CSV table of C-alpha atoms and ligand atoms in Angstrom, one decimal:
chain,number,residue,atom,x,y,z
A,131,UNK,CA,174.1,230.1,-33.5
A,132,UNK,CA,172.1,232.3,-31.2
A,133,UNK,CA,172.1,231.5,-27.5
A,134,UNK,CA,168.7,230.7,-26.0
A,135,UNK,CA,167.1,232.6,-23.0
A,136,UNK,CA,164.4,230.7,-21.7
A,137,UNK,CA,161.4,232.8,-20.6
A,138,UNK,CA,160.1,231.5,-17.3
A,139,UNK,CA,156.8,233.5,-17.7
A,140,UNK,CA,154.6,230.2,-17.7
A,141,UNK,CA,156.4,228.4,-15.4
A,142,UNK,CA,154.0,227.2,-12.7
A,143,UNK,CA,154.8,227.7,-9.0
A,144,UNK,CA,154.5,224.3,-7.8
A,145,UNK,CA,157.8,222.6,-8.6
A,146,UNK,CA,159.2,225.8,-9.9
A,147,UNK,CA,162.7,225.0,-8.3
A,148,UNK,CA,162.8,221.8,-10.1
A,149,UNK,CA,161.7,223.3,-13.5
A,150,UNK,CA,164.6,225.7,-13.0
A,151,UNK,CA,166.9,223.0,-12.3
A,152,UNK,CA,165.9,221.2,-15.3
A,153,UNK,CA,166.5,224.1,-17.5
A,154,UNK,CA,170.0,224.5,-16.3
A,155,UNK,CA,170.6,220.9,-17.1
A,156,UNK,CA,168.9,221.2,-20.4
A,157,UNK,CA,171.5,223.9,-21.5
A,158,UNK,CA,169.5,227.2,-21.5
A,159,UNK,CA,172.2,230.0,-21.8
A,160,UNK,CA,170.0,232.6,-19.5
A,161,UNK,CA,166.8,232.7,-17.7
A,162,UNK,CA,164.6,235.3,-19.2
A,163,UNK,CA,162.5,237.2,-16.4
A,164,UNK,CA,159.4,238.9,-17.7
A,165,UNK,CA,158.7,241.7,-15.2
A,166,UNK,CA,155.1,243.1,-16.0
A,167,UNK,CA,153.6,245.8,-14.0
A,168,UNK,CA,149.9,245.8,-14.8
A,169,UNK,CA,150.4,249.4,-16.5
A,170,UNK,CA,153.0,249.2,-19.4
A,171,UNK,CA,151.2,245.9,-20.1
A,172,UNK,CA,148.0,244.4,-18.6
A,173,UNK,CA,149.5,241.6,-16.8
A,174,UNK,CA,151.1,241.9,-13.4
A,175,UNK,CA,153.9,239.4,-13.0
A,176,UNK,CA,156.1,241.6,-10.4
A,177,UNK,CA,155.8,239.5,-7.4
A,178,UNK,CA,156.0,236.2,-9.2
A,179,UNK,CA,159.0,237.1,-11.1
A,180,UNK,CA,161.0,238.5,-8.3
A,181,UNK,CA,160.2,235.4,-6.2
A,182,UNK,CA,161.5,233.2,-9.1
A,183,UNK,CA,164.4,235.4,-9.8
A,184,UNK,CA,165.4,234.8,-6.1
A,185,UNK,CA,165.0,231.0,-6.4
A,186,UNK,CA,167.1,230.9,-9.4
A,187,UNK,CA,169.8,232.9,-7.7
A,188,UNK,CA,170.1,230.5,-5.0
A,189,UNK,CA,170.3,227.2,-7.1
A,190,UNK,CA,171.9,228.3,-10.2
A,191,UNK,CA,175.0,230.3,-11.8
A,192,UNK,CA,173.1,230.6,-15.2
A,193,UNK,CA,172.7,234.4,-15.8
A,194,UNK,CA,169.5,236.3,-15.6
A,195,UNK,CA,168.3,238.4,-18.6
A,196,UNK,CA,165.7,240.7,-17.2
A,197,UNK,CA,163.1,242.1,-19.5
A,198,UNK,CA,161.3,245.1,-17.7
A,199,UNK,CA,157.9,245.8,-19.1
A,200,UNK,CA,157.1,248.3,-16.7
A,201,UNK,CA,156.5,252.1,-16.4
A,202,UNK,CA,158.6,252.7,-13.4
A,203,UNK,CA,161.8,251.7,-15.0
A,204,UNK,CA,164.1,253.1,-12.2
A,205,UNK,CA,162.3,251.4,-9.2
A,206,UNK,CA,162.5,247.9,-10.9
A,207,UNK,CA,166.2,248.3,-11.8
A,208,UNK,CA,166.9,249.1,-8.2
A,209,UNK,CA,164.8,246.1,-7.3
A,210,UNK,CA,167.0,243.7,-9.5
A,211,UNK,CA,170.6,245.1,-8.8
A,212,UNK,CA,171.0,243.1,-5.6
A,213,UNK,CA,170.2,239.8,-7.8
A,214,UNK,CA,173.2,241.0,-10.2
A,215,UNK,CA,171.5,239.9,-13.4
A,216,UNK,CA,173.8,239.8,-16.5
A,217,UNK,CA,171.4,242.0,-18.4
A,218,UNK,CA,168.6,244.3,-17.8
A,219,UNK,CA,166.3,245.6,-20.6
A,220,UNK,CA,164.0,248.3,-20.3
A,221,UNK,CA,161.4,249.5,-22.9
A,222,UNK,CA,162.3,252.7,-25.0
A,223,UNK,CA,158.3,253.3,-24.9
A,224,UNK,CA,158.4,253.5,-21.0
A,225,UNK,CA,160.7,256.5,-21.3
A,226,UNK,CA,159.6,260.3,-21.5
A,227,UNK,CA,162.9,261.7,-23.1
A,228,UNK,CA,166.6,261.1,-23.9
A,229,UNK,CA,167.9,262.3,-20.4
A,230,UNK,CA,165.9,259.7,-18.7
A,231,UNK,CA,167.1,257.0,-21.0
A,232,UNK,CA,170.7,257.9,-20.4
A,233,UNK,CA,170.4,258.2,-16.7
A,234,UNK,CA,168.8,254.7,-16.7
A,235,UNK,CA,171.6,253.2,-19.0
A,236,UNK,CA,174.1,254.7,-16.5
A,237,UNK,CA,172.6,253.4,-13.5
A,238,UNK,CA,172.5,249.9,-15.0
A,239,UNK,CA,176.1,250.3,-16.0
A,240,UNK,CA,177.3,251.7,-12.6
A,241,UNK,CA,176.2,248.4,-11.2
A,242,UNK,CA,178.2,246.2,-13.4
A,243,UNK,CA,175.0,245.1,-15.2
A,244,UNK,CA,174.8,245.2,-19.0
A,245,UNK,CA,172.1,247.7,-20.3
A,246,UNK,CA,169.6,246.9,-23.1
A,247,UNK,CA,166.6,248.8,-24.7
A,248,UNK,CA,163.8,246.9,-26.1
A,249,UNK,CA,161.4,248.3,-28.7
A,250,UNK,CA,157.8,247.2,-29.4
A,251,UNK,CA,156.9,245.9,-33.0
A,252,UNK,CA,155.6,249.4,-34.1
A,253,UNK,CA,158.4,251.3,-32.9
A,254,UNK,CA,160.9,252.3,-35.6
A,255,UNK,CA,164.6,251.6,-35.3
A,256,UNK,CA,165.8,255.3,-36.0
A,257,UNK,CA,164.5,256.3,-32.6
A,258,UNK,CA,166.9,254.3,-30.7
A,259,UNK,CA,169.9,254.3,-33.1
A,260,UNK,CA,171.6,257.0,-31.1
A,261,UNK,CA,171.8,255.1,-28.0
A,262,UNK,CA,173.6,252.1,-29.6
A,263,UNK,CA,177.0,252.9,-28.5
A,264,UNK,CA,176.0,253.1,-24.8
A,265,UNK,CA,174.1,249.7,-24.9
A,266,UNK,CA,175.1,246.0,-24.7
A,267,UNK,CA,172.1,245.0,-26.5
A,268,UNK,CA,168.9,245.8,-28.2
A,269,UNK,CA,165.7,243.8,-27.6
A,270,UNK,CA,163.5,243.7,-30.8
A,271,UNK,CA,160.0,242.5,-29.8
A,272,UNK,CA,158.8,240.0,-32.2
A,273,UNK,CA,155.3,240.2,-30.8
A,274,UNK,CA,153.5,242.8,-28.7
A,275,UNK,CA,154.7,242.6,-25.3
A,276,UNK,CA,152.1,241.3,-22.8
A,277,UNK,CA,151.9,237.6,-22.8
A,278,UNK,CA,153.6,234.3,-24.0
A,279,UNK,CA,152.3,232.0,-26.7
A,280,UNK,CA,151.8,234.6,-29.5
A,281,UNK,CA,152.8,234.5,-33.1
A,282,UNK,CA,155.9,235.9,-34.3
A,283,UNK,CA,155.3,239.1,-36.5
A,284,UNK,CA,157.7,238.5,-39.5
A,285,UNK,CA,157.8,242.2,-40.4
A,286,UNK,CA,159.8,242.6,-37.0
A,287,UNK,CA,162.7,240.5,-38.5
A,288,UNK,CA,163.3,243.2,-41.3
A,289,UNK,CA,163.9,245.5,-38.3
A,290,UNK,CA,166.4,243.0,-37.0
A,291,UNK,CA,168.2,242.9,-40.4
A,292,UNK,CA,168.5,246.6,-40.7
A,293,UNK,CA,169.7,246.8,-37.3
A,294,UNK,CA,172.4,244.0,-37.9
A,295,UNK,CA,173.5,246.1,-41.0
A,296,UNK,CA,173.8,249.2,-39.0
A,297,UNK,CA,175.6,247.6,-36.4
A,298,UNK,CA,178.3,246.0,-38.6
A,299,UNK,CA,178.7,249.0,-40.9
A,300,UNK,CA,179.4,251.2,-37.9
A,301,UNK,CA,181.6,248.5,-36.3
A,302,UNK,CA,179.7,248.5,-33.2
A,303,UNK,CA,179.4,245.5,-30.7
A,304,UNK,CA,175.8,245.7,-29.8
A,305,UNK,CA,173.9,242.4,-29.3
A,306,UNK,CA,170.6,241.8,-30.8
A,307,UNK,CA,167.8,239.8,-28.9
A,308,UNK,CA,164.5,238.7,-30.1
A,309,UNK,CA,161.6,237.9,-27.9
A,310,UNK,CA,158.1,236.4,-28.7
A,311,UNK,CA,156.7,233.6,-31.0
A,312,UNK,CA,160.2,231.9,-31.3
A,313,UNK,CA,159.7,228.2,-32.0
A,314,UNK,CA,160.8,225.4,-34.1
A,315,UNK,CA,159.0,226.7,-37.1
A,316,UNK,CA,160.3,230.2,-36.8
A,317,UNK,CA,163.8,229.7,-35.5
A,318,UNK,CA,165.2,229.5,-39.1
A,319,UNK,CA,163.8,232.8,-40.0
A,320,UNK,CA,165.2,234.1,-36.6
A,321,UNK,CA,168.7,232.6,-37.4
A,322,UNK,CA,168.6,234.1,-40.8
A,323,UNK,CA,168.3,237.6,-39.4
A,324,UNK,CA,171.5,236.9,-37.3
A,325,UNK,CA,170.3,237.5,-33.9
A,326,UNK,CA,172.6,237.1,-30.8
A,327,UNK,CA,170.1,235.8,-28.2
A,328,UNK,CA,166.7,234.3,-29.0
A,329,UNK,CA,163.9,234.4,-26.3
A,330,UNK,CA,161.8,231.2,-25.9
A,331,UNK,CA,159.0,230.7,-23.7
A,332,UNK,CA,156.4,228.2,-24.4
A,333,UNK,CA,158.2,226.3,-26.9
A,334,UNK,CA,160.6,225.2,-24.3
A,335,UNK,CA,158.3,225.4,-21.0
A,336,UNK,CA,155.5,223.3,-22.7
A,337,UNK,CA,157.9,220.8,-24.3
A,338,UNK,CA,158.0,217.2,-22.7
A,339,UNK,CA,161.6,217.4,-22.7
A,340,UNK,CA,163.5,220.8,-22.1
A,341,UNK,CA,166.9,219.4,-23.6
A,342,UNK,CA,165.3,218.2,-26.8
A,343,UNK,CA,163.6,221.6,-27.0
A,344,UNK,CA,166.6,223.7,-26.6
A,345,UNK,CA,168.9,221.5,-28.8
A,346,UNK,CA,166.2,221.8,-31.7
A,347,UNK,CA,166.1,225.6,-31.5
A,348,UNK,CA,170.0,225.7,-31.5
B,765,DX5,C1,156.1,238.6,-24.1
B,765,DX5,C2,157.2,238.5,-23.3
B,765,DX5,C3,158.1,237.0,-23.8
B,765,DX5,C4,157.4,236.0,-23.8
B,765,DX5,C5,157.9,234.9,-24.8
B,765,DX5,O1,155.6,239.9,-23.4
B,765,DX5,O2,158.3,239.4,-23.2
B,765,DX5,O3,159.2,236.9,-23.2
B,765,DX5,O4,156.6,235.3,-22.8
B,765,DX5,O5,157.2,233.8,-24.8
B,765,DX5,P1,156.8,233.0,-26.1
B,765,DX5,O6,158.1,232.2,-26.5
B,765,DX5,O7,155.9,231.8,-25.7
B,765,DX5,O8,156.3,233.8,-27.1
B,766,ZN,ZN1,160.3,238.9,-22.7
């Protein structure tokens, strides 16, 4: 059974603290913080997500799962370090070379945070395979990063299955997370691919009752 990381991308400012509280009561395993810089993706959520992450830190002990969809990865890692997130994920596509990737992984680790790399739907798995032993997790995007409420691209789950096979064959303990289009209709496909964490945004935030929505996914 995958853990559920709730994307708070579409949470409204008004009553946001109450929404975060309700998500904790409903049993979310993580708060998924979607940081977008208006460059790596069109939207800019930098200030809103930073504000939300700070509110959550004040009212909850549920871990933060930070997903950086940004060009300047280092700057954003440094910004989130003081909030002690459980996981920081950055995009492979935002990096210029292996040396930079290794430096970023180390920066995250040195601060007792779990490092993860994300790949977009069109990025092949073999590009990141060599980093697996250094990583806590790989986030396989199941939609194009940029916005919530999109349809899951089924082919991306083939990549998840391939990755799972590689992890088992090589006795690694890397987690797999998927993000985008996870809902009641797609969760069975996601479970079949044996992911460890499934991110869900609109399926939970637009539901009448968070608890039922999370329970149904689990
Ligand atoms: C997409 C984000 C996702 C997304 C999830 O760029 O990384 O976290 O908001 O939202 P849903 O579950 O609505 O696809
Ligand atoms: Zn995300």
